Amino acid sequence: MSGEDSISTVAGAAAVEAGRQVAAAAGAVVGDVAAGRWRRAGLVGLTVGVVAAGAAAGVAVERLAIGRDMRRRAGIEVDAATPFGSLRGRPRTVAAPDGTELYVELDGSGWPDQGADAPVLTGGETNGAANGAAGTANGAGGRKGWLGRFRPAAGAQGTGGPLGGVLSGVGSWLGMAPTPPLTVVFCHGYCLNQDSWHFQRAAFREGLRLVFWDQRSHGRSERSRSHLAGQPAAIDQLGGDLKAVIDAVAPTGPLVLVGHSMGGMTVMALADQHPELFADRVAAVALIGTTAGSWSGVTLGLPSYGAKVLHRIAPSVLKTLGRQRDLVERSRRLGSDLTSVIYRKFSFGTEDVDPAVERFAQRMLEATPIDVVAEFFPAFALHEKKAALAAFRGIPTLVLGGTRDLLTPAAHSEAIAAELPDAELVIVKDAGHLVMLERPDLVNTQLALLLEQAARRSGAPLPQAVRDLALGLPEPEAVPQP
């Protein structure tokens, strides 16, 4: 037997043993919880505390065979070399309806260069980029775009969009000023922060107005004041937060709302509360890896009985653990070998994810304290916004999910699309929950196509970089839809 085969054999044996130990630990946790024994918070925190990332025990843990010290050094090297999370815009603080301070960043070169609210422009961008791209034609003959609708040929300018805007680049029209650039608002998911949009921020900075914000209790935003006062967290509250952000930093002009996971639920809550905003200003919507309801039926990749037990006990367990934050956080750090495997299982669909991307995602997830995990988890079972999807009808909508998403399975994206017959449904083969990090090129291409339709709908300028992104990449690898 070669040395390489020996290493593989040892690693495989170690993985089997690690899997046995994880399964045993999971059984012990469930037994303790059922018996009301909460003092084993360290073990429970290690296993259930990572539910923030949809974690559960009983997954393949072959990487535990790698030496802990080697992994630690590799993590340090990746952290030092990666640029992930380093892209920044101009910071703002927006007060939520309950006074919670929400951290917001304005990015992109489409903002007017006026006063303290102008964003930081990097990478040689200028505020004239949007004007330079305005009115650029796609070709002499026109072509079919979003949902097969015909795109105007070159020179077809001077008409208003469905939102009442005027095509940019033609000057005033009947006394109306040209429509400003699209404002794209990105809403991140549970236990993440605005940096989860790293690849999208890098791709769409030219000529657009980008808004990134950390949901309450996440990232750099303040801990929810209403929750600290005893009020349960609710997705509807997040919809109110999004409205406050829009009112503060983008009170006028066409909007594109992009939400991932809990961020998609936030967009639905906004639609439920303010359907008039969607009729008047929203030029397009993207719902990525999200659900409109019935989340308590998601199995998280577990056998049906185990999933039912998890959904039943997790809110109480997490609430108890949230009261022992320091102890649980120490347990999570000590169990980083196990949690890294679990995070990966529930974040990505394939094994060939860039280690730097994997490490980046893990850092975001680990940065979310257990009491914040506990704060929001019960809200998902109460989220039912199927009826709110009616506000999206007639608005270009992208619904995108992955076939290996264990947290918001592809069936939930299909259910959303069933309510929106004109939506563009893209189910990405072998992609997991963090599809925007795992398959950024594909997601960016789909967003570029959506932005094309948003520009036509609103009369806003479309930067040449977005046109190139929509036209220049191959068709995405996706599951054919009926």
Coordinates of C-alpha atoms in Angstrom, one line a residue:
M1 CA 0.0 0.0 0.0
S2 CA 1.4 3.4 -1.0
G3 CA 1.8 6.2 1.5
E4 CA -1.0 8.1 -0.2
D5 CA -3.3 5.1 0.2
S6 CA -2.4 4.8 3.8
I7 CA -3.2 8.4 4.5
S8 CA -6.5 8.0 2.7
T9 CA -7.3 4.9 4.8
V10 CA -6.4 6.6 8.1
A11 CA -8.4 9.7 7.1
G12 CA -11.4 7.6 6.2
A13 CA -11.3 5.7 9.4
A14 CA -11.0 9.0 11.3
A15 CA -13.9 10.4 9.5
V16 CA -16.1 7.4 10.3
E17 CA -15.2 7.6 13.9
A18 CA -15.8 11.3 14.0
G19 CA -19.2 10.8 12.4
R20 CA -20.0 8.2 15.1
Q21 CA -19.1 10.6 17.8
V22 CA -21.1 13.4 16.3
A23 CA -24.2 11.2 16.0
A24 CA -23.7 10.1 19.6
A25 CA -23.4 13.6 20.7
A26 CA -26.5 14.6 18.9
G27 CA -28.4 11.8 20.5
A28 CA -27.2 12.9 23.9
V29 CA -28.3 16.5 23.2
V30 CA -31.8 15.5 22.2
G31 CA -32.0 13.3 25.3
D32 CA -30.9 16.0 27.6
V33 CA -33.3 18.5 26.1
A34 CA -36.2 16.1 26.3
A35 CA -35.4 15.5 30.0
G36 CA -35.1 19.2 30.7
R37 CA -31.4 19.0 31.5
W38 CA -30.1 22.4 30.3
R39 CA -26.8 22.5 32.2
R40 CA -25.0 20.8 29.4
A41 CA -25.0 24.1 27.6
G42 CA -21.5 23.6 26.2
L43 CA -22.5 20.5 24.3
V44 CA -25.9 21.8 23.3
G45 CA -24.3 25.1 22.2
L46 CA -21.9 23.2 20.1
T47 CA -24.6 21.1 18.3
V48 CA -27.7 23.2 18.4
G49 CA -26.2 26.6 18.6
V50 CA -25.1 26.4 15.0
V51 CA -28.7 26.2 13.9
A52 CA -28.0 29.8 12.9
A53 CA -26.5 28.3 9.8
G54 CA -29.1 25.6 9.5
A55 CA -26.7 23.2 11.3
A56 CA -27.6 19.8 12.6
A57 CA -25.5 16.8 13.6
G58 CA -25.2 13.6 11.6
V59 CA -23.4 15.1 8.5
A60 CA -20.2 13.9 6.9
V61 CA -17.2 15.1 8.8
E62 CA -14.3 13.8 6.9
R63 CA -12.3 17.1 7.3
L64 CA -12.0 16.3 11.1
A65 CA -9.2 14.0 10.0
I66 CA -7.1 17.0 9.2
G67 CA -4.9 18.2 12.0
R68 CA -6.4 21.0 14.0
D69 CA -3.2 22.9 14.1
M70 CA -2.8 22.7 10.3
R71 CA -6.3 24.0 9.8
R72 CA -5.7 26.8 12.2
R73 CA -2.6 27.9 10.3
A74 CA -4.4 27.6 7.0
G75 CA -7.2 29.8 8.3
I76 CA -4.8 32.5 9.4
E77 CA -3.2 32.5 6.0
V78 CA -6.6 32.7 4.2
D79 CA -7.7 35.5 6.5
A80 CA -4.5 37.5 5.7
A81 CA -4.7 37.0 2.0
T82 CA -8.4 37.3 1.2
P83 CA -10.0 40.7 0.2
F84 CA -13.5 39.4 1.2
G85 CA -15.3 41.9 3.4
S86 CA -12.9 44.7 2.5
L87 CA -15.1 46.5 0.0
R88 CA -16.7 49.5 1.7
G89 CA -19.0 52.5 0.9
R90 CA -19.9 55.6 2.7
P91 CA -21.4 54.7 6.1
R92 CA -24.7 56.0 7.3
T93 CA -26.8 55.3 10.3
V94 CA -30.6 55.0 9.9
A95 CA -33.0 54.9 12.8
A96 CA -35.5 52.0 12.7
P97 CA -39.1 52.7 13.8
D98 CA -38.2 51.6 17.4
G99 CA -35.1 53.7 17.4
T100 CA -32.6 50.8 16.7
E101 CA -29.7 52.2 14.8
L102 CA -29.2 50.4 11.5
Y103 CA -25.8 50.5 9.8
V104 CA -26.0 51.3 6.1
E105 CA -23.4 51.8 3.3
L106 CA -23.9 53.7 0.1
D107 CA -21.8 52.4 -2.8
G108 CA -21.6 52.7 -6.5
S109 CA -20.7 55.6 -8.8
G110 CA -24.3 56.6 -9.6
W111 CA -24.8 58.8 -6.6
P112 CA -24.7 62.6 -7.0
D113 CA -21.5 64.0 -5.6
Q114 CA -23.1 66.3 -3.1
G115 CA -22.4 66.9 0.6
A116 CA -21.7 64.4 3.3
D117 CA -24.2 61.8 1.9
A118 CA -22.1 61.1 -1.2
P119 CA -20.6 57.6 -1.2
V120 CA -16.9 56.8 -1.2
L121 CA -15.9 56.1 -4.8
T122 CA -13.1 53.7 -5.3
G123 CA -11.3 51.9 -8.1
G124 CA -11.3 54.9 -10.4
E125 CA -15.0 55.3 -10.5
T126 CA -16.6 58.7 -11.2
N127 CA -20.0 60.1 -10.7
G128 CA -20.1 60.7 -14.5
A129 CA -20.0 56.9 -15.2
A130 CA -23.8 56.7 -15.4
N131 CA -24.0 59.6 -17.9
G132 CA -21.3 58.0 -20.0
A133 CA -23.3 54.8 -20.3
A134 CA -26.6 56.4 -20.8
G135 CA -28.4 55.6 -24.1
T136 CA -25.9 53.0 -25.2
A137 CA -27.6 50.7 -27.7
N138 CA -27.5 46.9 -27.6
G139 CA -27.5 46.6 -31.4
A140 CA -29.3 47.7 -34.5
G141 CA -32.1 45.2 -34.6
G142 CA -33.2 44.8 -31.0
R143 CA -33.6 41.4 -29.3
K144 CA -35.8 39.5 -26.9
G145 CA -35.0 40.2 -23.2
W146 CA -36.5 39.3 -19.9
L147 CA -39.4 36.8 -20.3
G148 CA -39.2 37.1 -24.1
R149 CA -40.3 40.8 -24.2
F150 CA -38.9 42.7 -27.1
R151 CA -36.1 45.1 -26.4
P152 CA -36.3 48.4 -28.3
A153 CA -33.8 48.8 -31.1
A154 CA -31.1 51.4 -31.1
G155 CA -32.4 55.0 -31.1
A156 CA -35.8 54.0 -29.5
Q157 CA -35.5 56.8 -26.9
G158 CA -37.8 59.5 -25.7
T159 CA -40.5 57.4 -24.2
G160 CA -41.3 57.0 -20.6
G161 CA -41.1 53.7 -18.7
P162 CA -44.1 52.1 -17.0
L163 CA -43.1 53.8 -13.7
G164 CA -43.4 57.2 -15.4
G165 CA -39.7 57.9 -15.8
V166 CA -38.0 59.4 -18.8
L167 CA -35.2 57.5 -20.6
S168 CA -31.9 58.9 -19.5
G169 CA -29.7 60.6 -22.1
V170 CA -32.5 62.4 -23.9
G171 CA -32.6 65.5 -21.7
S172 CA -35.8 66.8 -20.4
W173 CA -39.1 65.6 -22.0
L174 CA -42.2 67.7 -21.5
G175 CA -40.4 69.5 -18.7
M176 CA -39.4 66.2 -16.9
A177 CA -35.8 65.6 -15.8
P178 CA -34.2 62.3 -16.9
T179 CA -34.7 59.3 -14.5
P180 CA -31.9 58.9 -12.1
P181 CA -29.8 55.7 -12.0
L182 CA -31.3 52.6 -10.4
T183 CA -30.9 52.3 -6.7
V184 CA -30.3 48.6 -5.8
V185 CA -30.9 47.7 -2.2
F186 CA -29.3 44.5 -1.0
C187 CA -30.9 42.7 2.1
H188 CA -28.8 39.9 3.6
G189 CA -29.8 36.7 5.3
Y190 CA -30.0 35.3 8.8
C191 CA -26.7 35.3 10.8
L192 CA -24.9 37.0 7.9
N193 CA -24.2 40.7 7.2
Q194 CA -24.0 43.0 4.2
D195 CA -20.5 41.6 3.3
S196 CA -22.3 38.4 2.1
W197 CA -22.9 40.5 -1.1
H198 CA -19.2 40.9 -1.7
F199 CA -19.2 39.6 -5.3
Q200 CA -22.3 41.6 -6.2
R201 CA -20.9 44.7 -4.7
A202 CA -17.7 44.3 -6.8
A203 CA -19.7 43.6 -10.0
F204 CA -22.3 46.4 -9.9
R205 CA -20.5 49.5 -8.7
E206 CA -20.3 51.3 -12.0
G207 CA -23.2 53.6 -12.8
L208 CA -25.6 52.3 -10.1
R209 CA -26.6 53.4 -6.7
L210 CA -26.0 50.5 -4.3
V211 CA -27.4 50.3 -0.8
F212 CA -26.1 47.7 1.6
W213 CA -27.4 47.5 5.2
D214 CA -27.0 45.2 8.2
Q215 CA -30.3 43.9 9.5
R216 CA -31.0 44.7 13.2
S217 CA -28.8 42.8 15.7
H218 CA -26.6 41.7 12.7
G219 CA -23.2 43.0 11.6
R220 CA -22.6 46.6 12.6
S221 CA -26.2 47.4 13.3
E222 CA -27.4 48.0 16.9
R223 CA -28.9 45.2 18.9
S224 CA -32.7 45.3 18.5
R225 CA -34.0 47.7 21.1
S226 CA -37.5 46.3 21.0
H227 CA -36.2 42.8 21.6
L228 CA -34.1 43.9 24.5
A229 CA -37.3 45.5 25.9
G230 CA -39.0 42.1 25.7
Q231 CA -40.7 42.1 22.3
P232 CA -40.3 39.0 20.1
A233 CA -38.4 39.5 16.8
A234 CA -40.6 39.4 13.7
I235 CA -40.1 39.5 10.0
D236 CA -42.7 42.2 9.7
Q237 CA -40.4 44.4 11.9
L238 CA -37.6 43.9 9.3
G239 CA -40.0 45.1 6.6
G240 CA -40.4 48.3 8.6
D241 CA -36.7 48.6 8.9
L242 CA -36.2 48.3 5.1
K243 CA -38.8 51.0 4.6
A244 CA -36.9 53.3 7.0
V245 CA -33.6 52.6 5.1
I246 CA -35.3 53.4 1.8
D247 CA -36.9 56.6 3.1
A248 CA -33.6 57.8 4.6
V249 CA -31.1 57.1 1.7
A250 CA -33.2 56.6 -1.4
P251 CA -36.5 58.6 -1.0
T252 CA -36.9 59.1 -4.8
G253 CA -36.1 57.2 -8.0
P254 CA -36.5 53.7 -9.2
L255 CA -35.7 50.8 -6.9
V256 CA -34.4 47.3 -7.3
L257 CA -34.8 45.2 -4.2
V258 CA -32.5 42.1 -3.8
G259 CA -33.0 39.8 -0.8
H260 CA -31.3 36.5 0.2
S261 CA -32.9 34.1 2.7
M262 CA -34.2 36.3 5.6
G263 CA -33.5 39.3 3.4
G264 CA -36.0 38.0 0.8
M265 CA -38.6 37.6 3.6
T266 CA -37.8 41.2 4.6
V267 CA -38.7 42.3 1.0
M268 CA -42.0 40.3 1.2
A269 CA -42.8 42.0 4.5
L270 CA -42.2 45.4 2.9
A271 CA -44.6 44.4 0.1
D272 CA -47.2 43.4 2.5
Q273 CA -47.0 46.7 4.4
H274 CA -46.5 49.1 1.5
P275 CA -47.8 47.6 -1.8
E276 CA -48.0 51.2 -3.1
L277 CA -44.2 51.5 -3.0
F278 CA -44.0 48.5 -5.4
A279 CA -46.6 50.0 -7.7
D280 CA -44.9 53.4 -7.8
R281 CA -41.2 52.9 -7.5
V282 CA -40.0 49.3 -7.5
A283 CA -38.6 48.5 -10.9
A284 CA -37.5 44.9 -10.2
V285 CA -37.1 42.3 -7.4
A286 CA -34.7 39.4 -6.8
L287 CA -35.6 36.7 -4.3
I288 CA -32.6 34.4 -3.7
G289 CA -32.7 31.3 -1.6
T290 CA -35.8 32.3 0.3
T291 CA -39.3 31.3 1.2
A292 CA -42.8 32.8 1.4
G293 CA -43.8 30.5 4.2
S294 CA -44.2 26.9 5.6
W295 CA -40.6 26.9 6.7
S296 CA -41.4 24.7 9.7
G297 CA -41.8 21.8 7.2
V298 CA -38.1 22.1 6.0
T299 CA -36.2 18.9 7.0
L300 CA -32.8 20.5 7.0
G301 CA -31.5 17.3 5.4
L302 CA -32.5 15.2 8.4
P303 CA -34.9 12.3 8.6
S304 CA -38.5 13.5 9.0
Y305 CA -38.7 12.6 12.7
G306 CA -35.4 14.3 13.5
A307 CA -36.5 17.4 11.6
K308 CA -39.8 17.5 13.6
V309 CA -38.0 17.2 16.9
L310 CA -35.5 19.9 15.9
H311 CA -38.2 22.4 14.8
R312 CA -40.1 21.7 18.1
I313 CA -37.2 22.0 20.5
A314 CA -34.9 24.5 18.8
P315 CA -36.7 27.7 19.8
S316 CA -36.7 26.7 23.5
V317 CA -33.1 25.4 23.4
L318 CA -31.8 28.5 21.7
K319 CA -33.7 30.8 24.1
T320 CA -32.1 29.0 27.0
L321 CA -28.6 29.1 25.4
G322 CA -29.1 32.8 24.6
R323 CA -29.2 33.4 28.4
Q324 CA -25.8 31.7 28.7
R325 CA -24.1 33.5 25.9
D326 CA -20.5 33.6 27.2
L327 CA -20.5 29.8 28.0
V328 CA -22.0 28.9 24.6
E329 CA -19.7 31.1 22.6
R330 CA -16.7 29.5 24.3
S331 CA -18.1 26.1 23.3
R332 CA -18.6 27.2 19.7
R333 CA -15.0 28.4 19.5
L334 CA -13.6 25.2 21.0
G335 CA -15.7 23.2 18.6
S336 CA -14.6 25.0 15.5
D337 CA -13.5 21.8 13.8
L338 CA -17.0 20.4 14.0
T339 CA -18.8 23.7 13.3
S340 CA -16.7 24.4 10.2
V341 CA -18.0 21.1 8.7
I342 CA -21.6 21.8 9.7
Y343 CA -21.4 25.4 8.4
R344 CA -20.0 24.1 5.1
K345 CA -22.7 21.4 4.8
F346 CA -25.5 23.9 5.1
S347 CA -23.9 26.8 3.2
F348 CA -22.6 25.2 0.0
G349 CA -23.7 22.4 -2.3
T350 CA -20.4 21.1 -3.7
E351 CA -16.9 20.3 -2.4
D352 CA -15.0 22.5 -4.9
V353 CA -15.8 25.9 -3.2
D354 CA -12.8 28.2 -2.9
P355 CA -11.4 27.7 0.7
A356 CA -11.2 31.5 1.0
V357 CA -14.9 31.8 0.3
E358 CA -15.7 29.0 2.7
R359 CA -13.6 30.6 5.4
F360 CA -15.2 34.0 4.7
A361 CA -18.7 32.6 5.1
Q362 CA -17.7 30.8 8.3
R363 CA -16.3 34.0 9.8
M364 CA -19.6 35.8 9.2
L365 CA -21.7 33.0 10.7
E366 CA -19.4 32.7 13.8
A367 CA -19.6 36.4 14.3
T368 CA -23.4 36.1 15.1
P369 CA -23.8 35.6 18.8
I370 CA -26.0 32.8 20.1
D371 CA -28.5 35.2 21.6
V372 CA -29.0 36.8 18.2
V373 CA -29.5 33.3 16.7
A374 CA -32.1 32.7 19.4
E375 CA -33.7 36.1 18.8
F376 CA -34.7 35.4 15.2
F377 CA -35.1 31.7 14.8
P378 CA -38.8 31.5 16.1
A379 CA -39.8 34.2 13.6
F380 CA -39.3 31.9 10.6
A381 CA -42.0 29.5 11.5
L382 CA -44.4 32.5 11.7
H383 CA -43.4 33.9 8.3
E384 CA -46.3 33.5 5.9
K385 CA -46.3 36.0 3.1
K386 CA -47.7 34.1 0.1
A387 CA -50.5 36.7 -0.2
A388 CA -48.0 39.5 -0.2
L389 CA -46.4 38.2 -3.4
A390 CA -49.4 39.8 -5.2
A391 CA -47.5 43.1 -5.0
F392 CA -44.8 41.7 -7.3
R393 CA -47.1 40.9 -10.1
G394 CA -46.3 42.9 -13.2
I395 CA -42.8 43.7 -11.8
P396 CA -39.8 41.9 -13.2
T397 CA -38.9 39.3 -10.6
L398 CA -36.0 36.9 -10.4
V399 CA -36.6 33.8 -8.1
L400 CA -33.3 31.9 -7.7
G401 CA -32.5 28.8 -5.6
G402 CA -30.2 25.9 -5.4
T403 CA -30.9 22.2 -5.8
R404 CA -28.8 21.4 -2.7
D405 CA -30.1 24.2 -0.4
L406 CA -31.0 22.5 2.8
L407 CA -32.3 25.6 4.5
T408 CA -34.7 27.0 1.9
P409 CA -35.0 24.2 -0.6
A410 CA -35.6 24.7 -4.3
A411 CA -39.3 23.7 -3.8
H412 CA -39.8 27.0 -1.9
S413 CA -38.4 29.0 -4.8
E414 CA -40.7 27.0 -7.1
A415 CA -43.7 27.8 -4.8
I416 CA -42.9 31.5 -5.0
A417 CA -42.7 31.3 -8.8
A418 CA -46.0 29.5 -8.9
E419 CA -47.6 32.6 -7.5
L420 CA -45.8 34.8 -10.0
P421 CA -46.3 33.3 -13.5
D422 CA -44.2 36.0 -15.1
A423 CA -41.2 35.6 -12.8
E424 CA -37.9 34.3 -14.0
L425 CA -37.3 31.0 -12.1
V426 CA -33.7 29.8 -12.0
I427 CA -32.9 26.7 -10.0
V428 CA -29.1 26.2 -9.9
K429 CA -27.8 22.7 -10.1
D430 CA -25.7 21.6 -7.1
A431 CA -25.8 25.0 -5.4
G432 CA -26.4 25.4 -1.7
H433 CA -27.9 28.2 0.5
L434 CA -25.1 30.7 -0.1
V435 CA -25.5 30.6 -3.8
M436 CA -24.4 34.2 -4.3
L437 CA -21.0 33.2 -2.8
E438 CA -20.8 29.7 -4.3
R439 CA -21.8 30.7 -7.9
P440 CA -21.2 34.4 -8.0
D441 CA -20.8 34.6 -11.8
L442 CA -24.1 32.9 -12.4
V443 CA -25.9 35.1 -9.9
N444 CA -24.4 38.3 -11.2
T445 CA -25.4 37.4 -14.7
Q446 CA -29.0 36.8 -13.6
L447 CA -29.0 40.1 -11.7
A448 CA -27.6 41.9 -14.7
L449 CA -30.5 40.6 -16.8
L450 CA -32.9 41.7 -14.1
L451 CA -31.3 45.2 -14.1
E452 CA -31.8 45.4 -17.9
Q453 CA -35.5 44.9 -17.4
A454 CA -35.6 47.3 -14.5
A455 CA -34.0 50.0 -16.6
R456 CA -36.5 49.5 -19.4
R457 CA -39.4 49.6 -17.0
S458 CA -38.3 52.8 -15.2
G459 CA -36.4 54.6 -18.0
A460 CA -33.3 54.7 -15.9
P461 CA -29.8 54.5 -17.5
L462 CA -28.2 51.1 -17.7
P463 CA -24.4 51.2 -17.3
Q464 CA -22.4 49.5 -20.1
A465 CA -20.7 47.2 -17.5
V466 CA -24.2 45.8 -16.7
R467 CA -25.0 45.3 -20.4
D468 CA -21.7 43.5 -20.9
L469 CA -22.3 41.3 -17.9
A470 CA -25.7 40.4 -19.2
L471 CA -24.6 39.7 -22.7
G472 CA -21.0 38.4 -22.4
L473 CA -21.3 35.3 -20.2
P474 CA -22.5 31.9 -21.2
E475 CA -26.0 30.7 -20.2
P476 CA -26.1 29.6 -16.5
E477 CA -26.0 26.0 -15.6
A478 CA -29.5 25.6 -14.3
V479 CA -32.2 22.9 -14.0
P480 CA -34.6 23.2 -16.9
Q481 CA -38.0 24.5 -15.8
P482 CA -41.3 23.4 -17.3

